[in-house]
Short mmCIF file of C-alpha atoms in Angstrom, two decimals:
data_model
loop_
_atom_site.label_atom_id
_atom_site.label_comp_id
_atom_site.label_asym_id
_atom_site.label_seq_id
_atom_site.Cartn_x
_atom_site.Cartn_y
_atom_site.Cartn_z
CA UNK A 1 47.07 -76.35 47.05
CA UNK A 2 49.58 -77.05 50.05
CA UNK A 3 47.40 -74.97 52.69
CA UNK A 4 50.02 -75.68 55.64
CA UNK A 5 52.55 -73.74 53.57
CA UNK A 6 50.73 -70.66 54.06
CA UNK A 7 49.87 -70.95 57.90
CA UNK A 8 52.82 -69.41 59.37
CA UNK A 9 54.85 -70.58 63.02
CA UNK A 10 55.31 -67.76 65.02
CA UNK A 11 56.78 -68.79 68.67
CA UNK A 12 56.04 -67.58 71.80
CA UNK A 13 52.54 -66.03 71.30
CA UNK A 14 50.69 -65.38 73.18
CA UNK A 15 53.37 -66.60 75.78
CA UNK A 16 56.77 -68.16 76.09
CA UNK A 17 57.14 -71.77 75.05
CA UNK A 18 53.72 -71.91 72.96
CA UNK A 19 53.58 -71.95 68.76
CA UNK A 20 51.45 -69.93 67.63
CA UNK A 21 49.83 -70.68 63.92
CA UNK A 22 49.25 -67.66 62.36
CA UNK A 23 46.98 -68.13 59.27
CA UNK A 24 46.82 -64.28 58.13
CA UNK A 25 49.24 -65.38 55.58
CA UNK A 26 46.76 -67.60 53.73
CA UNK A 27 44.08 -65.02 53.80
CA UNK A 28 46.66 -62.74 51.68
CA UNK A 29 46.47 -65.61 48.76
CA UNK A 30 42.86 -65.67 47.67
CA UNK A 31 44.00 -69.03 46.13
CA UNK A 32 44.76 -70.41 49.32
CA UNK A 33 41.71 -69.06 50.98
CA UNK A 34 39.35 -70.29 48.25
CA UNK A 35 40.94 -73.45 48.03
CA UNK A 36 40.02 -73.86 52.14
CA UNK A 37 36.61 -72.45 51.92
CA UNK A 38 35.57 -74.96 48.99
CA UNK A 39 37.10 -77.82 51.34
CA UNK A 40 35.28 -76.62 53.97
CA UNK A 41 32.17 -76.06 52.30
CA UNK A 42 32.53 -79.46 50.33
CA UNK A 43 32.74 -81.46 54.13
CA UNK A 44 29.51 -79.34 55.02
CA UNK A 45 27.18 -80.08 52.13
CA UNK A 46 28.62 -83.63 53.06
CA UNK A 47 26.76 -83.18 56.61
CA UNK A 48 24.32 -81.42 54.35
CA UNK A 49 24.51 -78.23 56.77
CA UNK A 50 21.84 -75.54 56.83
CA UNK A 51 23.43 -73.08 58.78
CA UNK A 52 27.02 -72.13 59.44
CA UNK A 53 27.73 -71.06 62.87
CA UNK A 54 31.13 -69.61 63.70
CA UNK A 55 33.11 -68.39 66.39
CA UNK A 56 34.38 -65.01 67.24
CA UNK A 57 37.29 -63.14 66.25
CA UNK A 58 38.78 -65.59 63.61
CA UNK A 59 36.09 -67.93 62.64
CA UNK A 60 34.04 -64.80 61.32
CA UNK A 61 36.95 -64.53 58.14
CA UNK A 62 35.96 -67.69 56.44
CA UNK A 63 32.62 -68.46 58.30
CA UNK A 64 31.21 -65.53 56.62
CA UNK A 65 32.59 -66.76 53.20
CA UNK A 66 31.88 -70.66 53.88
CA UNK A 67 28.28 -69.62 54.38
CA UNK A 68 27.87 -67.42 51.28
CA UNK A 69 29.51 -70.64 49.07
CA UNK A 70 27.07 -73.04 50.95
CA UNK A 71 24.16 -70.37 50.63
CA UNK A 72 22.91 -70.61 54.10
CA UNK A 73 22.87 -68.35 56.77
CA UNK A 74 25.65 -67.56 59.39
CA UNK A 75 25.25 -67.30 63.04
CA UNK A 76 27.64 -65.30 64.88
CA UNK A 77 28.97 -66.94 68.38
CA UNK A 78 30.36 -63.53 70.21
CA UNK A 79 31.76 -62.63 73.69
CA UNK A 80 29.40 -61.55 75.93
CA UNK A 81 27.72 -57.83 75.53
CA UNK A 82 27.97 -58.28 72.07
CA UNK A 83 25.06 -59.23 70.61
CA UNK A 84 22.41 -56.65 71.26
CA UNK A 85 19.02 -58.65 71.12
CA UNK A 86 18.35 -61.69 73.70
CA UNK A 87 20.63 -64.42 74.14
CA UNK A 88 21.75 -67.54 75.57
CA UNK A 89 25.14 -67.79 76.96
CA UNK A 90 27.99 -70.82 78.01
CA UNK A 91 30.92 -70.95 79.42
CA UNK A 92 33.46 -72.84 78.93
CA UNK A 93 37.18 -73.70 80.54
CA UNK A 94 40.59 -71.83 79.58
CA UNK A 95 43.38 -72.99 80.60
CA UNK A 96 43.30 -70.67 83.55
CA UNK A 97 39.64 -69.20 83.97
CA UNK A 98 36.42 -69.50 82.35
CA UNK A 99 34.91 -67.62 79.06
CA UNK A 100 31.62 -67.17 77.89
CA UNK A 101 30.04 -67.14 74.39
CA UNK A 102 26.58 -65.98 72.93
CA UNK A 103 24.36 -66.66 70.27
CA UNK A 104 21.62 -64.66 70.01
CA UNK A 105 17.95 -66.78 71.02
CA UNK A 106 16.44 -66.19 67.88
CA UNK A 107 19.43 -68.01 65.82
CA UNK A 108 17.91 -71.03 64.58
CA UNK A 109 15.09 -72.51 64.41
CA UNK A 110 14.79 -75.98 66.51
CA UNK A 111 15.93 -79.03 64.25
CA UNK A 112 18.23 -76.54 62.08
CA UNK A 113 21.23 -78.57 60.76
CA UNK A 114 24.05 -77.03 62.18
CA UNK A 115 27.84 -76.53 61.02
CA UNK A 116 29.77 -74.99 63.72
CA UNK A 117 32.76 -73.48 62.33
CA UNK A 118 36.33 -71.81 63.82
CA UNK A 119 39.93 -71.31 62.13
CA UNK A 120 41.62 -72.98 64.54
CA UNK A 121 40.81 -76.30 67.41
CA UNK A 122 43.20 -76.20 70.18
CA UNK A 123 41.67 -78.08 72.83
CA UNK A 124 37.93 -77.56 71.72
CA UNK A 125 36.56 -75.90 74.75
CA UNK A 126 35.19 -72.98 72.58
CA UNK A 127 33.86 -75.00 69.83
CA UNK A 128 32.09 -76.94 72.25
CA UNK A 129 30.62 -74.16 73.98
CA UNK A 130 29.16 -73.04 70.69
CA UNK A 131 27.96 -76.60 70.47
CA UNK A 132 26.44 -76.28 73.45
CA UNK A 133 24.52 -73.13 72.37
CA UNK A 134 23.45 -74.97 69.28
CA UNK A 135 22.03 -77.46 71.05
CA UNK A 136 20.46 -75.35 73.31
CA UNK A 137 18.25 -73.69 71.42
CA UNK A 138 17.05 -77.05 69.60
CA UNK A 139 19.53 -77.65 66.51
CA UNK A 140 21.59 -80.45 65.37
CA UNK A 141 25.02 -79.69 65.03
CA UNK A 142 26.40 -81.75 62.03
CA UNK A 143 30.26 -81.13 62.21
CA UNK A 144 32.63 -78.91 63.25
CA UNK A 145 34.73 -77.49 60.63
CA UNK A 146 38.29 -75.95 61.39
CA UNK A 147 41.06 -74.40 59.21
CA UNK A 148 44.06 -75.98 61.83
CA UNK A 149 43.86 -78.76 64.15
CA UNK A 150 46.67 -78.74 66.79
CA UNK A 151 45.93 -83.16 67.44
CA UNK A 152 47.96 -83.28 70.33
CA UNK A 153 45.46 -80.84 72.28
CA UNK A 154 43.14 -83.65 71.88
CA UNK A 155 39.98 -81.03 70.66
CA UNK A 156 38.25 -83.84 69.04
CA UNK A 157 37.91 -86.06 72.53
CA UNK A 158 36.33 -82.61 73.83
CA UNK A 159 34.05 -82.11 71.13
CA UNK A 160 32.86 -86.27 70.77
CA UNK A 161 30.34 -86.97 69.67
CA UNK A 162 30.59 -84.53 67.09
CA UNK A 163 31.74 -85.06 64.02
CA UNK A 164 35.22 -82.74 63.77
CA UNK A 165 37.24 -81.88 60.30
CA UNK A 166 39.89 -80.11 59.82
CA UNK A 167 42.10 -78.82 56.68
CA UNK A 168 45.89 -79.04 58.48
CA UNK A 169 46.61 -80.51 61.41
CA UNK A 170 49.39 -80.95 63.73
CA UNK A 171 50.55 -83.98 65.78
CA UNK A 172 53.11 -81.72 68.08
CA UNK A 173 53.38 -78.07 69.46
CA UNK B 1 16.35 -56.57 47.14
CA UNK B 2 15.97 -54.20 50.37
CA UNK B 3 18.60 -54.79 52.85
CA UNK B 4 17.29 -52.10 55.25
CA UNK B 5 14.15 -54.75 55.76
CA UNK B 6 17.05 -56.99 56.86
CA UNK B 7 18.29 -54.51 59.53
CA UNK B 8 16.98 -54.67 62.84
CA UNK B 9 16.36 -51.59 65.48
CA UNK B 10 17.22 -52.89 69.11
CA UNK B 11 16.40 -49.68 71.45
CA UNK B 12 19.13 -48.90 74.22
CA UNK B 13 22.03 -51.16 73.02
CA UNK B 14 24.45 -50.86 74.14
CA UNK B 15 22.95 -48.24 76.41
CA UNK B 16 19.94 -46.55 77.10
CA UNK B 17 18.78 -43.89 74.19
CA UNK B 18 20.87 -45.60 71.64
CA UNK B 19 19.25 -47.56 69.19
CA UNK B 20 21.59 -50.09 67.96
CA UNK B 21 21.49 -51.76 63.85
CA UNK B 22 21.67 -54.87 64.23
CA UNK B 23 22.71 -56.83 61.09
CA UNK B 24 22.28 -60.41 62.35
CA UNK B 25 18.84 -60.87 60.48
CA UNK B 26 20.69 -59.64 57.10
CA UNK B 27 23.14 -62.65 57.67
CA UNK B 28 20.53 -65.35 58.25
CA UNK B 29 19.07 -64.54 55.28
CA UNK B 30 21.84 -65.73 52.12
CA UNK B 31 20.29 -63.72 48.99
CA UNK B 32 20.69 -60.57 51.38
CA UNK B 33 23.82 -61.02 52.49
CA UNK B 34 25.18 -62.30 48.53
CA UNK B 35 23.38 -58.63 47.74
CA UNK B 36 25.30 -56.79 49.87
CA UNK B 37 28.51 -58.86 49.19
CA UNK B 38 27.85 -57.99 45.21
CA UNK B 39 27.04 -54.60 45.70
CA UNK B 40 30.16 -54.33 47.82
CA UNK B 41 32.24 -55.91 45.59
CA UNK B 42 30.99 -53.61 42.66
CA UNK B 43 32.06 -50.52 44.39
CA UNK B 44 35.23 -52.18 44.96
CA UNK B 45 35.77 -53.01 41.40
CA UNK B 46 35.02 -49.43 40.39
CA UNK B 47 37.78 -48.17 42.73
CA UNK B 48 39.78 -50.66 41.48
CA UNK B 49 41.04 -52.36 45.35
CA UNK B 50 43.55 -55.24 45.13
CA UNK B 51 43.12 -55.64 49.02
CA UNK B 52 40.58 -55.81 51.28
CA UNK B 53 41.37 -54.67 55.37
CA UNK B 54 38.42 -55.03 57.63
CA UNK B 55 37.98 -53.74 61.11
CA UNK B 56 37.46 -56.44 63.88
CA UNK B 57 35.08 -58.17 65.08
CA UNK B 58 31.84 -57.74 62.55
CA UNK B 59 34.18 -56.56 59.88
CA UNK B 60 35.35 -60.17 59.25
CA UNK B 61 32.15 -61.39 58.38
CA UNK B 62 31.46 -59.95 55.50
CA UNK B 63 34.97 -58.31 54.77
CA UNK B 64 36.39 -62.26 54.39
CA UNK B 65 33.09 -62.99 51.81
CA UNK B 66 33.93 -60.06 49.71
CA UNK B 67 37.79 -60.25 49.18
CA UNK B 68 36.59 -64.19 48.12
CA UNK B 69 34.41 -62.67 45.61
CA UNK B 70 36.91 -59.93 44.25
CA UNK B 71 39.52 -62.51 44.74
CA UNK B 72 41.90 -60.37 46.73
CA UNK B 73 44.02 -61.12 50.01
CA UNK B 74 41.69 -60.18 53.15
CA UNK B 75 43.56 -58.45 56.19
CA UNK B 76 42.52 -58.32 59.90
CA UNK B 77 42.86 -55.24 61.77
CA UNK B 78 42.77 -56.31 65.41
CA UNK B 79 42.51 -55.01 69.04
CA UNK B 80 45.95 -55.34 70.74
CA UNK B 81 47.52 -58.33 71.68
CA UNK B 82 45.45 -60.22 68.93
CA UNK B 83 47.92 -59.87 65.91
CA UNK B 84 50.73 -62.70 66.49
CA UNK B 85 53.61 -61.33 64.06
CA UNK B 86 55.05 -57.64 64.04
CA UNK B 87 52.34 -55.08 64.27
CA UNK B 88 51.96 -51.30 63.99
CA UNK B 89 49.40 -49.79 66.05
CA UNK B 90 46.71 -46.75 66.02
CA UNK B 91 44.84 -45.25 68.62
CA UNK B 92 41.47 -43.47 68.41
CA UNK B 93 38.85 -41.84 70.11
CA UNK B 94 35.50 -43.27 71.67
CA UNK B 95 32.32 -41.28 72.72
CA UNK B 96 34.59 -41.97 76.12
CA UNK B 97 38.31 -42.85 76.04
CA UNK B 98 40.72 -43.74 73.67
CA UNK B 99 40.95 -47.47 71.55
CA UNK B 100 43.66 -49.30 69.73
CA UNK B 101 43.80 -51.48 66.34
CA UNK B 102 46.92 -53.18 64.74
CA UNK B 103 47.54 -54.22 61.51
CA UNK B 104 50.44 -57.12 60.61
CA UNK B 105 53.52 -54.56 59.38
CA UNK B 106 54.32 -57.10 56.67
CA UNK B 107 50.08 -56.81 55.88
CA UNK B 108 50.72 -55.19 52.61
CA UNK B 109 53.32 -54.11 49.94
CA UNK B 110 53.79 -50.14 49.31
CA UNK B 111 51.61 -48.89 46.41
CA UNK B 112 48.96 -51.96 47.62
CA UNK B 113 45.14 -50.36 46.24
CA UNK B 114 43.21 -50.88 49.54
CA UNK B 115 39.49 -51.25 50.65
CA UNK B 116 38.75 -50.84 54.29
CA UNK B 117 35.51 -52.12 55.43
CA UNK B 118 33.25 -52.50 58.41
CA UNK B 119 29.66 -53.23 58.81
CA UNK B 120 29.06 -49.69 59.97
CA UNK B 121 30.10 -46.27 60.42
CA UNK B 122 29.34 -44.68 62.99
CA UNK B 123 31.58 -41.56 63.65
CA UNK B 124 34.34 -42.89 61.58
CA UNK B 125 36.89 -43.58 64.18
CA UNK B 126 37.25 -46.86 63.73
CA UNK B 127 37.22 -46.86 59.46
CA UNK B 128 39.55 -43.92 60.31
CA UNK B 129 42.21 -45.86 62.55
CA UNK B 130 42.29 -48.24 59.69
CA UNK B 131 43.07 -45.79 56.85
CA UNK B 132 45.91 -44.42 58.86
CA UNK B 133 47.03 -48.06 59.80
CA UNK B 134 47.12 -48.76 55.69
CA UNK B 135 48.73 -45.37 54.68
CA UNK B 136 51.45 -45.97 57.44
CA UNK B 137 52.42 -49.19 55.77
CA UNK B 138 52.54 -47.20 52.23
CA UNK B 139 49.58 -48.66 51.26
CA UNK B 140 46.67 -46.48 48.94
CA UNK B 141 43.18 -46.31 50.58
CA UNK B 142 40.87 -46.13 47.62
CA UNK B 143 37.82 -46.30 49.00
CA UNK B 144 35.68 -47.50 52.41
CA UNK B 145 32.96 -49.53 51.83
CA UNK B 146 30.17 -50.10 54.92
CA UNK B 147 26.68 -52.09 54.98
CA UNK B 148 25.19 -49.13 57.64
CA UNK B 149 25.41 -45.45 57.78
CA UNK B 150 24.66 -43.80 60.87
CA UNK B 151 25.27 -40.71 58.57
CA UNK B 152 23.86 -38.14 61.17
CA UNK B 153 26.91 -39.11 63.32
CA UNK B 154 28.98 -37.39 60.16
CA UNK B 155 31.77 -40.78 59.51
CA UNK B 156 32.10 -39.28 55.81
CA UNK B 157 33.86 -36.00 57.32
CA UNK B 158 36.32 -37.84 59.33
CA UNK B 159 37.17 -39.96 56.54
CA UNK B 160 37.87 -37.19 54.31
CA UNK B 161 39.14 -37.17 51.88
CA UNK B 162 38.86 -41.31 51.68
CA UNK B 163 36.04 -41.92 49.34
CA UNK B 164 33.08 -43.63 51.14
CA UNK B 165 30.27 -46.09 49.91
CA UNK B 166 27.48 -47.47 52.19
CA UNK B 167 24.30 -49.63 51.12
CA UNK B 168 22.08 -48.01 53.56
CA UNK B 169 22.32 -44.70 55.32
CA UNK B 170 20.08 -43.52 58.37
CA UNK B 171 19.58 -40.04 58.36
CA UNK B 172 18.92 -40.09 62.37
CA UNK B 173 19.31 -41.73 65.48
#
C-alpha cells in the first residue's frame, strides 16, 4: 500500500508559498486508512503503549481508530474550553503566537504508557505540548506516532528524546 | 454493556445551568467504546451507508473507528478555513448566532449512501448542517447515527425526515 499516493499537495494553504498535505484523500480508501492504522498500531504495541493520546482536529480520525485496534483507551488533547471537567493546560510556540492544549487531569493514571498520536509533524511544537501534558500528570510517553512527517521542519529535534515514527515523510516543502 | 455508566454529568459546562455529557470516560474504557463502535456500525449496516461524514471536533473520534469497522471512506466536516481543497459551506444556528461547516466538494460521488455522525445531538443543528452539506453534493443521507441524545432539546424534528439512531437518549436536562 503506497500511502503517499493518497496524501494529496495542495499549495498555498493556509498561505502563499506553503504545501499543504491534505490526507482526506486517504481517509476516502478504507484500504489506505487501514493499512496506516495497522502500521501505526504495529509501532505502538512495539513501545507496548497503553493509552493512545491524540491531538485535536486531525489526530482524533485515526487516534480514535488506532486505539480501538490497540484496545486501549484514547485521550483527547483539545483547545482550551473544551474539555468540560478539570484540566491541565500548555502552551506551546506557532510560528507567530502561542497555543494552548488540554488534557483533562483525570486522563491517566501516573506511570501509564503513553502513545501520543497526530496526522501530521510539522515542526513538533504541538506534539510536544501534548508530551508535556503527558508527562505532567505522571505518564511515560513511549512514541509519537504521525501519519506525515514534513523532515525538513526538523519535528523530531523538538520532540527528542522521544521516540518519533512516522508513515510518509518529506525531506522538502 | 451500559454505556450511559460511561457518560459523565459535569454541571454548568459550558455555562452555568447546563449540564454537559461528557463522553471522555466512555473512551478510556476500550470494551465501551468497541460497544458503541459495533452498535454503530450495525445501524449503519441496516441502512446500508457506503460513507461515513462526521461533524468536527468529537465527531472524528469515533466517526474515523466506525467507517474502519464498516470499511467505508470517513469524511471531515470542518469549521471554515480548516478544509485545504475546494469546499462548499453551510451555516446554522446556535442558542446565540450563526456557525459554519464545510465539506471537501470532491468529498463524495452523486448517489454516495451516507451516514452522518456526531457524538451528540443536541438541537440538531449541527447533524443538520451536515445533511444539507451531503445532499448539496448529490449525496443520499440514510441515516444519523449519535452516542448521546439530549432528546428533550427535539434534534429528531430538525432532522426530519433523516432517519436517526442514538445509543442513549436523556429525556431531560
Amino acid at each position: 500500500m503506497n500511502l503517499r499516493e493518497r496524501i494529496r499537495d495542495v499549495p498555498d494553504f493556509p498561505k502563499p508559498g506553503i504545501v499543504f498535505k491534505d490526507i482526506t484523500p486517504l481517509l476516502l480508501d478504507p484500504a489506505a486508512t487501514d493499512a496506516a492504522v495497522r502500521e501505526l498500531a504495529a509501532y505502538a504495541r512495539e513501545r507496548e503503549a497503553e493509552l493512545v493520546v491524540a491531538a485535536e482536529a486531525r489526530g482524533f480520525i485515526l487516534g480514535g481508530a488506532l486505539a480501538r485496534e490497540l484496545n486501549t483507551g484514547f485521550v483527547p488533547a483539545r483547545k482550551p474550553g473544551k474539555l468540560p471537567h478539570q484540566t491541565v493546560s500548555a502552551e506551546y510556540m506557532l510560528e507567530y503566537g502561542v497555543d494552548t492544549l488540554e488534557l483533562h487531569a483525570d486522563a491517566l493514571q501516573r506511570g501509564t504508557r503513553v502513545l501520543v498520536h497526530d496526522d501530521l509533524v510539522a515542526t513538533g511544537g504541538t506534539a510536544r505540548a501534548v508530551c508535556d501534558l503527558v508527562q505532567r500528570l505522571g505518564g511515560d510517553v513511549v512514541g509519537c506516532a504521525f501519519v506525515v512527517e514534513l523532515s525538513f521542519l526538523e519535528g523530531r529535534a523538538r520532540l527528542a528524546p522521544f521516540d518519533v515514527h512516522s508513515l510518509v515523510a518529506y525531506d522538502a516543502g
